[in-house]
Short mmCIF file of C-alpha atoms and ligand atoms in Angstrom, two decimals:
data_model
loop_
_atom_site.label_atom_id
_atom_site.label_comp_id
_atom_site.label_asym_id
_atom_site.label_seq_id
_atom_site.Cartn_x
_atom_site.Cartn_y
_atom_site.Cartn_z
CA MET A 21 -41.54 3.27 -83.74
CA ASP A 22 -41.21 6.34 -81.55
CA SER A 23 -44.63 7.29 -80.17
CA SER A 24 -43.85 11.01 -79.77
CA THR A 25 -42.77 11.50 -83.50
CA VAL A 26 -45.83 9.49 -84.65
CA ILE A 27 -48.15 11.79 -82.47
CA GLU A 28 -46.49 14.81 -83.74
CA LEU A 29 -46.79 13.91 -87.30
CA SER A 30 -50.53 12.70 -86.85
CA ALA A 31 -51.19 16.21 -85.32
CA ARG A 32 -49.52 17.89 -88.47
CA LEU A 33 -51.50 15.64 -90.89
CA ARG A 34 -54.82 16.53 -89.08
CA ARG A 35 -54.13 20.27 -89.38
CA ALA A 36 -52.74 20.18 -92.96
CA ARG A 37 -55.01 21.68 -95.70
CA ARG A 38 -52.69 20.50 -98.43
CA LEU A 39 -50.70 17.20 -98.10
CA THR A 40 -48.36 15.79 -100.61
CA VAL A 41 -47.10 12.10 -100.38
CA VAL A 42 -44.12 10.79 -102.44
CA THR A 43 -43.79 7.20 -102.42
CA GLY A 44 -41.12 4.70 -103.68
CA ALA A 45 -40.52 1.04 -103.81
CA GLY A 46 -40.68 0.45 -100.11
CA VAL A 47 -44.36 1.17 -100.00
CA SER A 48 -45.10 -2.09 -102.13
CA ALA A 49 -42.39 -4.15 -100.33
CA ALA A 50 -45.05 -5.86 -98.06
CA SER A 51 -47.04 -6.62 -101.04
CA GLY A 52 -44.10 -8.84 -102.32
CA VAL A 53 -42.73 -6.38 -104.99
CA PRO A 54 -38.95 -6.40 -104.81
CA THR A 55 -37.28 -2.94 -104.08
CA PHE A 56 -34.60 -1.72 -106.56
CA ARG A 57 -31.64 -1.27 -103.98
CA GLY A 58 -32.52 -3.83 -101.36
CA PRO A 59 -31.19 -7.45 -100.94
CA SER A 60 -33.66 -8.61 -103.64
CA ARG A 61 -32.47 -6.22 -106.30
CA LEU A 62 -30.81 -8.80 -108.56
CA TRP A 63 -32.50 -10.47 -111.50
CA ARG A 64 -30.32 -13.08 -112.87
CA SER A 65 -27.01 -11.26 -112.43
CA PHE A 66 -28.13 -7.85 -113.65
CA ARG A 67 -28.53 -4.79 -111.45
CA PRO A 68 -31.50 -2.49 -112.27
CA GLU A 69 -29.13 0.31 -113.34
CA ASP A 70 -27.84 -2.03 -116.03
CA LEU A 71 -31.41 -2.71 -117.61
CA ALA A 72 -33.30 0.51 -116.87
CA THR A 73 -31.68 2.56 -119.56
CA PRO A 74 -32.28 3.31 -123.39
CA GLU A 75 -28.70 1.99 -124.05
CA ALA A 76 -29.66 -1.42 -122.55
CA PHE A 77 -32.66 -1.57 -124.62
CA GLY A 78 -30.86 -0.58 -127.68
CA ARG A 79 -28.13 -3.27 -127.07
CA ASN A 80 -30.63 -6.09 -126.32
CA PRO A 81 -34.35 -5.30 -126.25
CA ARG A 82 -35.31 -8.97 -125.59
CA LEU A 83 -33.04 -9.06 -122.64
CA VAL A 84 -34.65 -5.94 -121.18
CA TRP A 85 -38.20 -7.16 -122.00
CA GLU A 86 -37.56 -10.50 -120.19
CA TRP A 87 -36.85 -8.55 -117.02
CA TYR A 88 -40.10 -6.41 -117.45
CA ASP A 89 -42.12 -9.50 -118.38
CA TRP A 90 -40.96 -11.30 -115.14
CA ARG A 91 -41.80 -8.25 -113.03
CA ARG A 92 -45.19 -7.90 -114.75
CA SER A 93 -45.96 -11.39 -113.96
CA LEU A 94 -44.73 -11.08 -110.24
CA ILE A 95 -46.69 -7.75 -109.80
CA ALA A 96 -49.86 -9.11 -111.24
CA ALA A 97 -50.01 -11.62 -108.41
CA CYS A 98 -49.44 -8.90 -105.66
CA LEU A 99 -52.21 -7.15 -103.85
CA PRO A 100 -52.15 -3.68 -102.26
CA ASN A 101 -51.10 -3.60 -98.52
CA PRO A 102 -52.34 -1.65 -95.61
CA ALA A 103 -49.93 1.40 -96.68
CA HIS A 104 -51.62 1.56 -100.03
CA GLU A 105 -55.05 1.38 -98.42
CA VAL A 106 -54.51 4.30 -96.03
CA LEU A 107 -53.12 6.38 -98.84
CA ALA A 108 -56.13 5.49 -100.90
CA ARG A 109 -58.44 6.74 -98.19
CA TRP A 110 -56.45 9.93 -97.67
CA SER A 111 -56.77 10.62 -101.48
CA HIS A 112 -60.42 11.48 -100.91
CA ARG A 113 -59.27 14.39 -98.73
CA ASP A 114 -59.31 17.90 -100.44
CA GLY A 115 -55.82 19.25 -101.10
CA PHE A 116 -54.13 15.80 -101.28
CA THR A 117 -51.68 14.69 -103.91
CA LEU A 118 -49.95 11.40 -104.30
CA ILE A 119 -46.82 11.28 -106.40
CA THR A 120 -45.25 7.79 -106.86
CA GLN A 121 -42.09 6.66 -108.44
CA ASN A 122 -43.55 3.17 -108.57
CA VAL A 123 -44.62 1.61 -111.88
CA ASP A 124 -46.49 -1.24 -110.27
CA GLY A 125 -50.01 0.32 -110.43
CA LEU A 126 -50.74 -0.73 -106.68
CA HIS A 127 -51.90 2.65 -105.57
CA GLU A 128 -54.44 2.71 -108.31
CA ARG A 129 -55.56 -0.82 -107.52
CA ALA A 130 -56.08 0.30 -103.92
CA GLY A 131 -58.39 2.96 -105.19
CA THR A 132 -56.16 6.03 -104.84
CA ARG A 133 -57.48 9.07 -106.78
CA GLY A 134 -55.40 11.29 -109.21
CA VAL A 135 -52.06 9.39 -108.90
CA VAL A 136 -49.24 11.32 -110.43
CA ARG A 137 -46.98 8.63 -112.00
CA PHE A 138 -43.53 10.16 -111.90
CA HIS A 139 -41.85 7.16 -113.63
CA GLY A 140 -44.71 5.94 -115.88
CA SER A 141 -46.44 2.64 -115.65
CA ILE A 142 -45.21 -0.96 -116.33
CA TRP A 143 -48.73 -1.66 -117.74
CA GLU A 144 -48.38 0.85 -120.55
CA LEU A 145 -46.38 0.15 -123.81
CA ARG A 146 -45.07 2.67 -126.32
CA CYS A 147 -43.80 2.47 -129.79
CA ALA A 148 -39.96 2.74 -129.48
CA PRO A 149 -39.32 4.38 -132.90
CA GLY A 150 -42.08 6.76 -132.03
CA CYS A 151 -44.82 6.36 -134.70
CA ARG A 152 -48.06 8.23 -134.13
CA ASN A 153 -49.34 5.32 -131.76
CA ASP A 154 -48.63 7.33 -128.59
CA SER A 155 -48.98 4.57 -125.89
CA TRP A 156 -51.38 1.75 -125.12
CA GLU A 157 -52.25 -0.40 -121.99
CA ASP A 158 -51.46 -4.14 -122.00
CA ARG A 159 -51.93 -6.07 -118.95
CA THR A 160 -51.21 -9.50 -120.47
CA VAL A 161 -48.88 -11.71 -118.40
CA PRO A 162 -46.75 -13.27 -119.71
CA LEU A 163 -46.63 -11.14 -123.05
CA ALA A 164 -47.38 -13.32 -126.08
CA GLU A 165 -44.20 -12.20 -128.03
CA LEU A 166 -40.86 -10.96 -126.66
CA PRO A 167 -40.04 -8.23 -127.64
CA PRO A 168 -43.57 -7.02 -128.23
CA ARG A 169 -44.34 -4.98 -131.27
CA CYS A 170 -46.26 -1.79 -132.02
CA PRO A 171 -49.76 -2.73 -133.31
CA ARG A 172 -49.81 0.32 -135.70
CA CYS A 173 -46.34 0.19 -137.36
CA GLY A 174 -44.90 -3.19 -136.25
CA GLY A 175 -41.80 -1.46 -134.80
CA LEU A 176 -40.46 -2.56 -131.43
CA ALA A 177 -42.45 -1.66 -128.48
CA ARG A 178 -40.90 -0.48 -125.09
CA PRO A 179 -42.17 -0.31 -121.59
CA GLY A 180 -43.90 2.88 -120.86
CA VAL A 181 -41.65 3.91 -118.10
CA VAL A 182 -38.84 6.48 -117.51
CA TRP A 183 -35.35 5.07 -117.71
CA PHE A 184 -32.11 6.73 -116.47
CA GLY A 185 -31.07 9.60 -118.75
CA GLU A 186 -34.75 10.14 -119.90
CA SER A 187 -36.82 13.24 -119.09
CA ILE A 188 -39.94 13.15 -116.83
CA ASP A 189 -43.15 13.90 -118.66
CA PRO A 190 -43.49 17.78 -118.52
CA ARG A 191 -47.21 17.35 -117.62
CA VAL A 192 -46.15 15.07 -114.74
CA LEU A 193 -43.52 17.58 -113.72
CA ALA A 194 -46.19 20.43 -113.83
CA ARG A 195 -48.61 18.40 -111.45
CA SER A 196 -45.68 17.63 -109.21
CA GLU A 197 -44.47 21.26 -108.93
CA ALA A 198 -47.98 22.43 -108.10
CA ALA A 199 -47.99 20.00 -105.23
CA LEU A 200 -44.91 21.44 -103.70
CA ASP A 201 -47.02 24.26 -102.28
CA CYS A 202 -48.18 22.10 -99.45
CA ASP A 203 -48.38 22.28 -95.64
CA VAL A 204 -46.97 18.68 -95.11
CA MET A 205 -44.88 16.64 -97.55
CA LEU A 206 -44.52 12.84 -96.60
CA SER A 207 -41.94 10.84 -98.27
CA VAL A 208 -42.56 6.96 -97.92
CA GLY A 209 -40.36 4.03 -98.71
CA THR A 210 -37.86 5.73 -101.01
CA SER A 211 -34.06 5.72 -100.86
CA SER A 212 -34.14 9.17 -102.28
CA VAL A 213 -31.17 8.74 -104.44
CA VAL A 214 -32.85 9.11 -107.86
CA TYR A 215 -33.40 12.71 -109.13
CA PRO A 216 -35.32 14.65 -109.88
CA ALA A 217 -37.96 12.67 -107.68
CA ALA A 218 -35.46 13.01 -104.71
CA GLY A 219 -35.44 16.78 -105.01
CA LEU A 220 -39.16 17.03 -104.32
CA VAL A 221 -38.78 16.85 -100.60
CA GLN A 222 -36.00 19.68 -100.47
CA ALA A 223 -37.99 21.83 -102.94
CA ALA A 224 -41.20 21.58 -100.77
CA ARG A 225 -39.26 22.45 -97.65
CA ALA A 226 -37.83 25.40 -99.39
CA ARG A 227 -41.32 26.56 -99.90
CA GLY A 228 -42.26 26.29 -96.27
CA ALA A 229 -43.72 22.79 -96.03
CA PHE A 230 -43.14 20.57 -92.97
CA VAL A 231 -41.38 17.46 -94.42
CA ALA A 232 -41.27 13.91 -92.90
CA GLU A 233 -40.20 10.47 -93.97
CA ILE A 234 -41.38 6.94 -93.25
CA ASN A 235 -38.58 4.47 -93.86
CA PRO A 236 -37.13 1.78 -91.77
CA ALA A 237 -33.55 2.75 -93.01
CA THR A 238 -31.84 6.20 -92.92
CA THR A 239 -31.80 7.82 -96.27
CA ASP A 240 -30.00 10.49 -98.09
CA VAL A 241 -32.25 13.09 -97.29
CA ALA A 242 -32.37 12.36 -93.60
CA GLY A 243 -30.50 15.57 -92.65
CA GLU A 244 -33.12 17.76 -94.51
CA LEU A 245 -36.09 16.44 -92.82
CA ASP A 246 -38.17 17.78 -89.91
CA LEU A 247 -39.24 14.39 -88.79
CA ALA A 248 -38.53 10.76 -89.53
CA ILE A 249 -40.41 7.64 -88.56
CA ALA A 250 -38.20 4.58 -88.69
CA ALA A 251 -40.70 1.93 -89.40
CA PRO A 252 -42.24 -0.03 -92.39
CA ALA A 253 -44.96 1.93 -94.20
CA GLU A 254 -47.48 -0.86 -93.73
CA GLU A 255 -47.18 -0.47 -89.91
CA ALA A 256 -46.62 3.27 -89.66
CA LEU A 257 -49.31 4.63 -91.96
CA PRO A 258 -52.23 2.51 -90.34
CA ARG A 259 -51.08 3.96 -86.89
CA LEU A 260 -50.92 7.58 -88.21
CA ASP A 261 -54.35 7.10 -89.76
CA ALA A 262 -55.97 5.82 -86.62
CA LEU A 263 -54.44 8.90 -84.64
CA VAL A 264 -55.47 11.31 -87.43
CA ASN A 265 -58.99 9.86 -87.13
CA GLY A 266 -59.05 10.03 -83.42
CA MET A 267 -59.49 6.33 -83.02
CA VAL A 268 -56.57 5.83 -80.45
C1 BJW B 12 -39.29 0.44 -97.01
C2 BJW B 12 -39.97 -0.73 -96.71
C3 BJW B 12 -41.17 -0.78 -96.08
C4 BJW B 12 -38.11 -1.14 -97.78
N1 BJW B 12 -41.73 0.44 -95.74
N2 BJW B 12 -39.94 1.64 -96.64
C5 BJW B 12 -28.87 14.89 -109.99
C6 BJW B 12 -27.91 14.47 -109.30
C7 BJW B 12 -27.38 13.07 -109.65
C8 BJW B 12 -27.73 12.44 -110.80
C9 BJW B 12 -28.91 13.05 -111.44
C10 BJW B 12 -29.40 14.28 -111.09
N3 BJW B 12 -30.36 14.49 -111.79
C11 BJW B 12 -30.56 13.57 -112.72
C12 BJW B 12 -29.70 12.54 -112.56
C13 BJW B 12 -29.44 11.35 -113.24
C14 BJW B 12 -30.52 10.23 -112.81
C15 BJW B 12 -30.25 9.94 -111.29
O1 BJW B 12 -30.83 10.39 -110.44
N4 BJW B 12 -29.18 9.12 -111.03
C16 BJW B 12 -28.95 8.71 -109.60
C17 BJW B 12 -28.91 7.19 -109.43
C18 BJW B 12 -27.48 9.27 -109.41
N5 BJW B 12 -31.82 10.66 -113.03
C19 BJW B 12 -32.40 10.49 -114.11
O2 BJW B 12 -31.69 10.02 -115.20
C20 BJW B 12 -33.80 10.82 -114.42
N6 BJW B 12 -34.06 11.61 -115.47
C21 BJW B 12 -33.67 13.00 -115.59
O3 BJW B 12 -33.16 13.43 -114.57
O4 BJW B 12 -34.01 13.58 -116.72
C22 BJW B 12 -33.28 14.84 -117.04
C23 BJW B 12 -31.92 14.51 -117.69
C24 BJW B 12 -31.98 13.91 -118.94
C25 BJW B 12 -30.67 13.65 -119.41
C26 BJW B 12 -29.55 13.89 -118.74
C27 BJW B 12 -29.61 14.48 -117.51
C28 BJW B 12 -30.75 14.73 -116.94
C29 BJW B 12 -34.60 9.58 -114.76
C30 BJW B 12 -34.73 8.66 -113.62
C31 BJW B 12 -35.49 7.34 -113.94
C32 BJW B 12 -35.47 6.33 -112.84
N7 BJW B 12 -36.11 5.19 -113.31
C33 BJW B 12 -36.23 4.13 -112.37
C34 BJW B 12 -36.75 2.76 -113.25
C35 BJW B 12 -38.29 2.98 -113.67
C36 BJW B 12 -38.70 1.88 -114.47
C37 BJW B 12 -38.78 0.58 -113.80
O5 BJW B 12 -39.38 0.42 -112.71
O6 BJW B 12 -38.12 -0.33 -114.32
O7 BJW B 12 -37.23 4.35 -111.33
S1 BJW B 12 -34.75 3.59 -111.57
C38 BJW B 12 -35.64 3.06 -110.15
O8 BJW B 12 -35.16 3.92 -108.86
C39 BJW B 12 -37.12 3.34 -110.36
C40 BJW B 12 -37.44 3.96 -109.03
O9 BJW B 12 -38.72 4.63 -109.21
C41 BJW B 12 -36.40 4.75 -108.61
C42 BJW B 12 -36.41 5.12 -107.15
O10 BJW B 12 -36.17 3.91 -106.49
P1 BJW B 12 -36.87 3.88 -104.87
O11 BJW B 12 -38.41 3.73 -105.18
O12 BJW B 12 -36.38 4.91 -104.08
O13 BJW B 12 -36.50 2.38 -104.49
P2 BJW B 12 -35.22 1.93 -103.65
O14 BJW B 12 -35.05 0.36 -103.88
O15 BJW B 12 -33.94 2.64 -104.19
O16 BJW B 12 -35.55 2.22 -102.07
C43 BJW B 12 -36.44 1.58 -101.50
C44 BJW B 12 -36.54 2.12 -100.13
O17 BJW B 12 -37.62 1.64 -99.42
C45 BJW B 12 -35.28 1.88 -99.23
O18 BJW B 12 -34.93 3.19 -98.63
C46 BJW B 12 -35.83 0.93 -98.09
O19 BJW B 12 -35.19 1.21 -96.84
C47 BJW B 12 -37.24 1.16 -98.12
N8 BJW B 12 -38.02 0.06 -97.66
N9 BJW B 12 -39.10 -1.84 -96.98
C48 BJW B 12 -41.11 1.53 -95.99
N10 BJW B 12 -41.87 -1.91 -95.70
#
């Protein structure tokens, strides 16, 4: 981790009146949650891209639910890590917004206020045919029945997440759009390949924000950043937090 970039970013963070953080799977990696595109991306022989689609669910809802049920059990045993904990503390600052692509709920478990869940939640279920039962929370692991059913109409239930080809909830888009007017946007632990989430960084920069990234790897948006910290989030965020608070 390069000290001069960390010091520069900490100074920007200290001065920022409005700070927006966008997180991806890498922020939960140290908690033991597999990322989508890393070496641990395979479940049986399937890639996430083959399962996180309405078409896959239409073809074989049980198979898709087996993947989600496995992930739910795995996540239920995970705890927030120091990266989640720093962001939870920052969420008590005025002008702070956290937008996460993660569906694991670990930011909420760390105590983060007002999380904008861009891709939904793995703990929410929805009626697939779309009866009036909007969505409901179910944290049972493993689920009693696969695929689970809508308690109201008996139709198939689906995970309350956003799959490829599906639109982002307009209320979520509106909250994200409002958070683009910030002094600093920090992208943490995302490969920035999935849109429209990946476009948030460019959009904030176009509006005048200073944009920075924390990721041990180089990402698709690297050329459009003002600053990059090549380090794991669970190491970089506590170091930044200590500098912001004048503790080192
Ligand atoms: C660490 C670390 C450590 C590791 N510390 N870092 C424009 C251009 C091209 C395509 C499109 C476009 N606009 C829309 C599209 C289509 C599509 C898309 O983007 N496709 C691309 C893949 C090409 N997008 C959509 O379909 C979206 N909907 C949409 O656009 O609606 C409008 C529309 C409708 C109809 C037609 C056309 C348009 C919806 C996208 C939904 C994505 N859903 C998923 C699954 C969610 C549910 C579930 O969890 O099962 O969301 S896919 C998956 O990818 C998941 C993630 O949130 C998302 C992003 O992944 P993320 O978080 O970046 O993870 P990884 O694994 O990729 O990266 C991890 C990173 O962490 C790595 O960089 C590591 O280096 C790093 N790391 N350890 C810090 N310790």
